[in-house]
Amino acid sequence: MIRFLRHVRRKLLSENKFSKYLLYAIGEIVLVVIGILIALQINNWNNLRILDRSEVKSYQNIKRQLLEDKTELNEVKAFNNEHFKIYEFANNIIERKDYNQQDSLAMCAMRLAWYSDFHSSGNIYETLVKSGDIKLIKNSEIPIKLQKLEMTYIFANKLEDNHWEMINGPLAQEMRGIINYATWKPVKPEKLYSVEMQNQFVSSMYFTAAKETTYTKALKEIDSIISLINNELEKIK
């Protein structure tokens, strides 16, 4: 093609047909410009495909972490709910002064030292900001919801820390000498029914109830974000 164009140009120049050569030159320039525009468009398409792949990868990573968090949250939530029922049962025994259930109450008291402890798979929002990948997220609602989710995680972890401090402090002192840890039998049954022990169960009920609310909130926020991500992935397809 290039050889042919050169031949035409030489022929027009040799025949001294300047007007036709001028038209030819303009046509050649137009062809060059069109070629450049096509090349730029192809380059833009390639860049967009690369951005789309990066965006998809970012969404997939976020979704994977959220699903991991959701699995663990459901596990700690179930554990937490089970223990709320145990503490509630123990509190009722103390309220009724049911001394026929001393052994059951002792077992409930031993479970006061157990608590749910959620660990997220990573600081998703913070990681997005530090890596610069947050620019790939076209839906601005997703980063906002991720930031709110991390605040919910922080609050859940704060509740867990406070719960642990209670277990490691007042509870540990209250439990000393009341139950034989080898047999799970009460050594001082009267103390199991004391107001101090009842307060331990009530405090544990407060923490487990507060954590239940926070875990549920986090799960709803996760489902909302995953739904938005799925919508964005559908658009990219």
Tab-separated table of C-alpha atoms in Angstrom:
chain	number	residue	atom	x	y	z
A	1	MET	CA	0.000	0.000	0.000
A	2	ILE	CA	2.777	2.419	0.941
A	3	ARG	CA	4.748	1.486	-2.203
A	4	PHE	CA	1.652	2.124	-4.311
A	5	LEU	CA	1.100	5.571	-2.760
A	6	ARG	CA	4.730	6.516	-3.369
A	7	HIS	CA	4.388	5.463	-6.998
A	8	VAL	CA	1.290	7.638	-7.440
A	9	ARG	CA	3.011	10.598	-5.798
A	10	ARG	CA	6.095	10.305	-8.060
A	11	LYS	CA	3.883	9.990	-11.132
A	12	LEU	CA	1.880	13.114	-10.288
A	13	LEU	CA	5.040	15.104	-9.602
A	14	SER	CA	6.706	13.930	-12.811
A	15	GLU	CA	3.606	14.863	-14.846
A	16	ASN	CA	3.551	18.285	-13.172
A	17	LYS	CA	-0.086	17.895	-12.097
A	18	PHE	CA	0.143	20.053	-8.996
A	19	SER	CA	-3.598	20.365	-8.309
A	20	LYS	CA	-4.068	16.615	-8.413
A	21	TYR	CA	-0.967	16.170	-6.260
A	22	LEU	CA	-2.386	18.634	-3.745
A	23	LEU	CA	-5.605	16.612	-3.541
A	24	TYR	CA	-3.556	13.478	-3.237
A	25	ALA	CA	-1.461	15.014	-0.416
A	26	ILE	CA	-4.598	16.070	1.443
A	27	GLY	CA	-6.036	12.600	1.010
A	28	GLU	CA	-2.831	11.066	2.315
A	29	ILE	CA	-2.919	13.347	5.360
A	30	VAL	CA	-6.554	12.387	5.984
A	31	LEU	CA	-5.622	8.704	5.791
A	32	VAL	CA	-2.770	9.242	8.269
A	33	VAL	CA	-5.072	11.121	10.648
A	34	ILE	CA	-7.722	8.398	10.373
A	35	GLY	CA	-5.048	5.793	11.072
A	36	ILE	CA	-3.896	7.698	14.155
A	37	LEU	CA	-7.471	8.070	15.418
A	38	ILE	CA	-8.125	4.365	14.925
A	39	ALA	CA	-4.909	3.526	16.779
A	40	LEU	CA	-5.881	5.853	19.645
A	41	GLN	CA	-9.358	4.330	19.796
A	42	ILE	CA	-7.924	0.824	19.922
A	43	ASN	CA	-5.546	1.938	22.657
A	44	ASN	CA	-8.472	3.444	24.595
A	45	TRP	CA	-10.423	0.206	24.243
A	46	ASN	CA	-7.425	-1.748	25.534
A	47	ASN	CA	-7.040	0.619	28.494
A	48	LEU	CA	-10.743	0.324	29.299
A	49	ARG	CA	-10.508	-3.478	29.178
A	50	ILE	CA	-7.540	-3.347	31.545
A	51	LEU	CA	-9.447	-1.031	33.908
A	52	ASP	CA	-12.504	-3.276	33.743
A	53	ARG	CA	-10.390	-6.319	34.611
A	54	SER	CA	-8.789	-4.428	37.517
A	55	GLU	CA	-12.213	-3.279	38.724
A	56	VAL	CA	-13.590	-6.827	38.522
A	57	LYS	CA	-10.578	-8.161	40.425
A	58	SER	CA	-11.030	-5.496	43.109
A	59	TYR	CA	-14.739	-6.319	43.479
A	60	GLN	CA	-13.970	-10.031	43.665
A	61	ASN	CA	-11.359	-9.480	46.391
A	62	ILE	CA	-13.761	-7.340	48.423
A	63	LYS	CA	-16.551	-9.879	48.006
A	64	ARG	CA	-14.265	-12.756	49.039
A	65	GLN	CA	-13.230	-10.955	52.238
A	66	LEU	CA	-16.827	-10.028	53.022
A	67	LEU	CA	-17.974	-13.634	52.587
A	68	GLU	CA	-15.178	-14.784	54.924
A	69	ASP	CA	-16.308	-12.200	57.477
A	70	LYS	CA	-19.921	-13.286	57.048
A	71	THR	CA	-19.033	-16.919	57.747
A	72	GLU	CA	-17.156	-16.031	60.932
A	73	LEU	CA	-19.831	-13.574	62.055
A	74	ASN	CA	-22.518	-16.245	61.738
A	75	GLU	CA	-20.369	-18.609	63.823
A	76	VAL	CA	-19.651	-16.117	66.634
A	77	LYS	CA	-23.270	-14.950	66.528
A	78	ALA	CA	-24.523	-18.519	67.097
A	79	PHE	CA	-21.974	-19.016	69.905
A	80	ASN	CA	-22.973	-15.691	71.473
A	81	ASN	CA	-26.707	-16.481	71.316
A	82	GLU	CA	-26.172	-19.883	72.920
A	83	HIS	CA	-24.396	-18.271	75.846
A	84	PHE	CA	-27.031	-15.577	76.270
A	85	LYS	CA	-29.578	-18.372	76.806
A	86	ILE	CA	-27.252	-20.057	79.317
A	87	TYR	CA	-26.816	-16.846	81.320
A	88	GLU	CA	-30.561	-16.182	81.193
A	89	PHE	CA	-31.245	-19.714	82.437
A	90	ALA	CA	-28.757	-19.259	85.301
A	91	ASN	CA	-30.246	-15.903	86.262
A	92	ASN	CA	-33.689	-17.510	86.503
A	93	ILE	CA	-32.307	-20.240	88.791
A	94	ILE	CA	-30.893	-17.589	91.119
A	95	GLU	CA	-34.104	-15.557	90.976
A	96	ARG	CA	-36.147	-18.595	92.020
A	97	LYS	CA	-33.562	-19.655	94.627
A	98	ASP	CA	-33.810	-23.124	93.123
A	99	TYR	CA	-31.200	-24.989	95.158
A	100	ASN	CA	-32.084	-28.258	93.431
A	101	GLN	CA	-30.187	-27.004	90.379
A	102	GLN	CA	-26.880	-26.237	92.050
A	103	ASP	CA	-24.920	-28.414	89.630
A	104	SER	CA	-26.587	-26.816	86.603
A	105	LEU	CA	-25.893	-23.367	88.002
A	106	ALA	CA	-22.237	-24.312	88.593
A	107	MET	CA	-21.908	-25.406	84.968
A	108	CYS	CA	-23.488	-22.142	83.817
A	109	ALA	CA	-21.059	-20.222	86.008
A	110	MET	CA	-18.137	-22.018	84.349
A	111	ARG	CA	-19.454	-20.855	80.973
A	112	LEU	CA	-19.188	-17.231	82.134
A	113	ALA	CA	-15.512	-17.409	81.169
A	114	TRP	CA	-16.407	-18.137	77.524
A	115	TYR	CA	-17.177	-15.316	75.103
A	116	SER	CA	-17.507	-14.647	71.363
A	117	ASP	CA	-14.570	-12.952	69.665
A	118	PHE	CA	-14.892	-11.821	66.045
A	119	HIS	CA	-11.819	-11.263	63.878
A	120	SER	CA	-12.420	-9.706	60.445
A	121	SER	CA	-10.384	-10.908	57.457
A	122	GLY	CA	-8.876	-7.440	56.941
A	123	ASN	CA	-9.449	-3.695	56.961
A	124	ILE	CA	-11.073	-3.624	53.530
A	125	TYR	CA	-11.742	0.112	53.267
A	126	GLU	CA	-8.348	1.129	54.677
A	127	THR	CA	-6.592	-1.305	52.321
A	128	LEU	CA	-8.467	0.123	49.319
A	129	VAL	CA	-7.426	3.667	50.238
A	130	LYS	CA	-3.754	2.810	50.867
A	131	SER	CA	-3.413	0.757	47.669
A	132	GLY	CA	-5.205	3.348	45.544
A	133	ASP	CA	-7.660	0.693	44.337
A	134	ILE	CA	-10.502	2.792	45.689
A	135	LYS	CA	-10.274	4.759	42.399
A	136	LEU	CA	-11.367	1.595	40.564
A	137	ILE	CA	-14.670	1.489	42.439
A	138	LYS	CA	-17.117	3.349	40.200
A	139	ASN	CA	-20.072	3.032	42.566
A	140	SER	CA	-19.310	5.600	45.292
A	141	GLU	CA	-21.872	3.980	47.595
A	142	ILE	CA	-19.661	0.902	48.043
A	143	PRO	CA	-16.678	2.678	49.729
A	144	ILE	CA	-19.085	4.596	51.981
A	145	LYS	CA	-20.766	1.380	53.109
A	146	LEU	CA	-17.385	-0.336	53.575
A	147	GLN	CA	-16.285	2.499	55.855
A	148	LYS	CA	-19.474	2.162	57.911
A	149	LEU	CA	-18.956	-1.605	58.122
A	150	GLU	CA	-15.456	-1.131	59.529
A	151	MET	CA	-16.896	1.196	62.184
A	152	THR	CA	-19.373	-1.557	63.101
A	153	TYR	CA	-16.470	-4.032	63.326
A	154	ILE	CA	-14.582	-1.654	65.634
A	155	PHE	CA	-17.616	-1.311	67.904
A	156	ALA	CA	-18.063	-5.109	68.013
A	157	ASN	CA	-14.402	-5.570	68.939
A	158	LYS	CA	-14.721	-2.907	71.664
A	159	LEU	CA	-17.659	-4.775	73.189
A	160	GLU	CA	-15.642	-7.995	73.074
A	161	ASP	CA	-12.663	-6.312	74.753
A	162	ASN	CA	-14.911	-4.957	77.530
A	163	HIS	CA	-16.481	-8.380	77.963
A	164	TRP	CA	-13.043	-9.962	78.287
A	165	GLU	CA	-11.977	-7.339	80.833
A	166	MET	CA	-15.010	-8.241	82.941
A	167	ILE	CA	-14.172	-11.949	82.691
A	168	ASN	CA	-10.534	-11.381	83.536
A	169	GLY	CA	-11.314	-8.985	86.406
A	170	PRO	CA	-14.472	-9.086	88.548
A	171	LEU	CA	-15.560	-12.542	87.388
A	172	ALA	CA	-12.204	-14.164	88.076
A	173	GLN	CA	-12.275	-12.798	91.628
A	174	GLU	CA	-15.883	-13.806	92.192
A	175	MET	CA	-15.337	-17.364	90.933
A	176	ARG	CA	-12.318	-18.027	93.135
A	177	GLY	CA	-13.016	-20.941	95.476
A	178	ILE	CA	-16.692	-21.314	94.503
A	179	ILE	CA	-16.370	-24.209	92.031
A	180	ASN	CA	-13.971	-27.121	91.782
A	181	TYR	CA	-12.650	-26.780	88.237
A	182	ALA	CA	-11.736	-30.473	88.063
A	183	THR	CA	-15.236	-31.752	88.827
A	184	TRP	CA	-17.358	-28.678	87.909
A	185	LYS	CA	-19.049	-29.121	91.298
A	186	PRO	CA	-19.876	-26.193	93.621
A	187	VAL	CA	-17.649	-25.914	96.690
A	188	LYS	CA	-19.510	-22.944	98.155
A	189	PRO	CA	-23.093	-23.321	96.853
A	190	GLU	CA	-24.374	-20.326	98.801
A	191	LYS	CA	-22.084	-17.999	96.832
A	192	LEU	CA	-23.532	-19.248	93.562
A	193	TYR	CA	-26.832	-17.699	94.614
A	194	SER	CA	-25.362	-14.414	95.836
A	195	VAL	CA	-26.272	-11.032	94.354
A	196	GLU	CA	-22.641	-10.666	93.227
A	197	MET	CA	-22.859	-13.846	91.151
A	198	GLN	CA	-26.236	-12.836	89.772
A	199	ASN	CA	-24.726	-9.510	88.718
A	200	GLN	CA	-22.085	-11.425	86.772
A	201	PHE	CA	-24.769	-13.265	84.830
A	202	VAL	CA	-26.751	-10.070	84.226
A	203	SER	CA	-23.614	-8.247	83.020
A	204	SER	CA	-22.806	-11.130	80.691
A	205	MET	CA	-26.369	-11.010	79.363
A	206	TYR	CA	-25.887	-7.308	78.639
A	207	PHE	CA	-22.670	-7.905	76.703
A	208	THR	CA	-24.043	-10.850	74.714
A	209	ALA	CA	-27.221	-8.914	73.855
A	210	ALA	CA	-25.208	-5.888	72.726
A	211	LYS	CA	-22.920	-8.091	70.625
A	212	GLU	CA	-25.936	-9.836	69.080
A	213	THR	CA	-27.273	-6.468	67.909
A	214	THR	CA	-23.879	-5.455	66.514
A	215	TYR	CA	-23.234	-8.793	64.762
A	216	THR	CA	-26.692	-8.608	63.156
A	217	LYS	CA	-26.014	-5.039	62.007
A	218	ALA	CA	-22.684	-6.091	60.462
A	219	LEU	CA	-24.287	-9.015	58.618
A	220	LYS	CA	-26.952	-6.736	57.126
A	221	GLU	CA	-24.287	-4.263	56.027
A	222	ILE	CA	-22.272	-7.076	54.411
A	223	ASP	CA	-25.309	-8.323	52.483
A	224	SER	CA	-26.010	-4.784	51.275
A	225	ILE	CA	-22.443	-4.306	50.000
A	226	ILE	CA	-22.353	-7.714	48.304
A	227	SER	CA	-25.616	-6.888	46.539
A	228	LEU	CA	-24.105	-3.628	45.202
A	229	ILE	CA	-20.953	-5.460	44.083
A	230	ASN	CA	-22.997	-8.100	42.255
A	231	ASN	CA	-24.873	-5.335	40.429
A	232	GLU	CA	-21.600	-3.715	39.338
A	233	LEU	CA	-20.189	-7.052	38.143
A	234	GLU	CA	-23.323	-7.595	36.072
A	235	LYS	CA	-22.836	-4.193	34.406
A	236	ILE	CA	-19.239	-4.996	33.481
A	237	LYS	CA	-20.264	-8.275	31.834
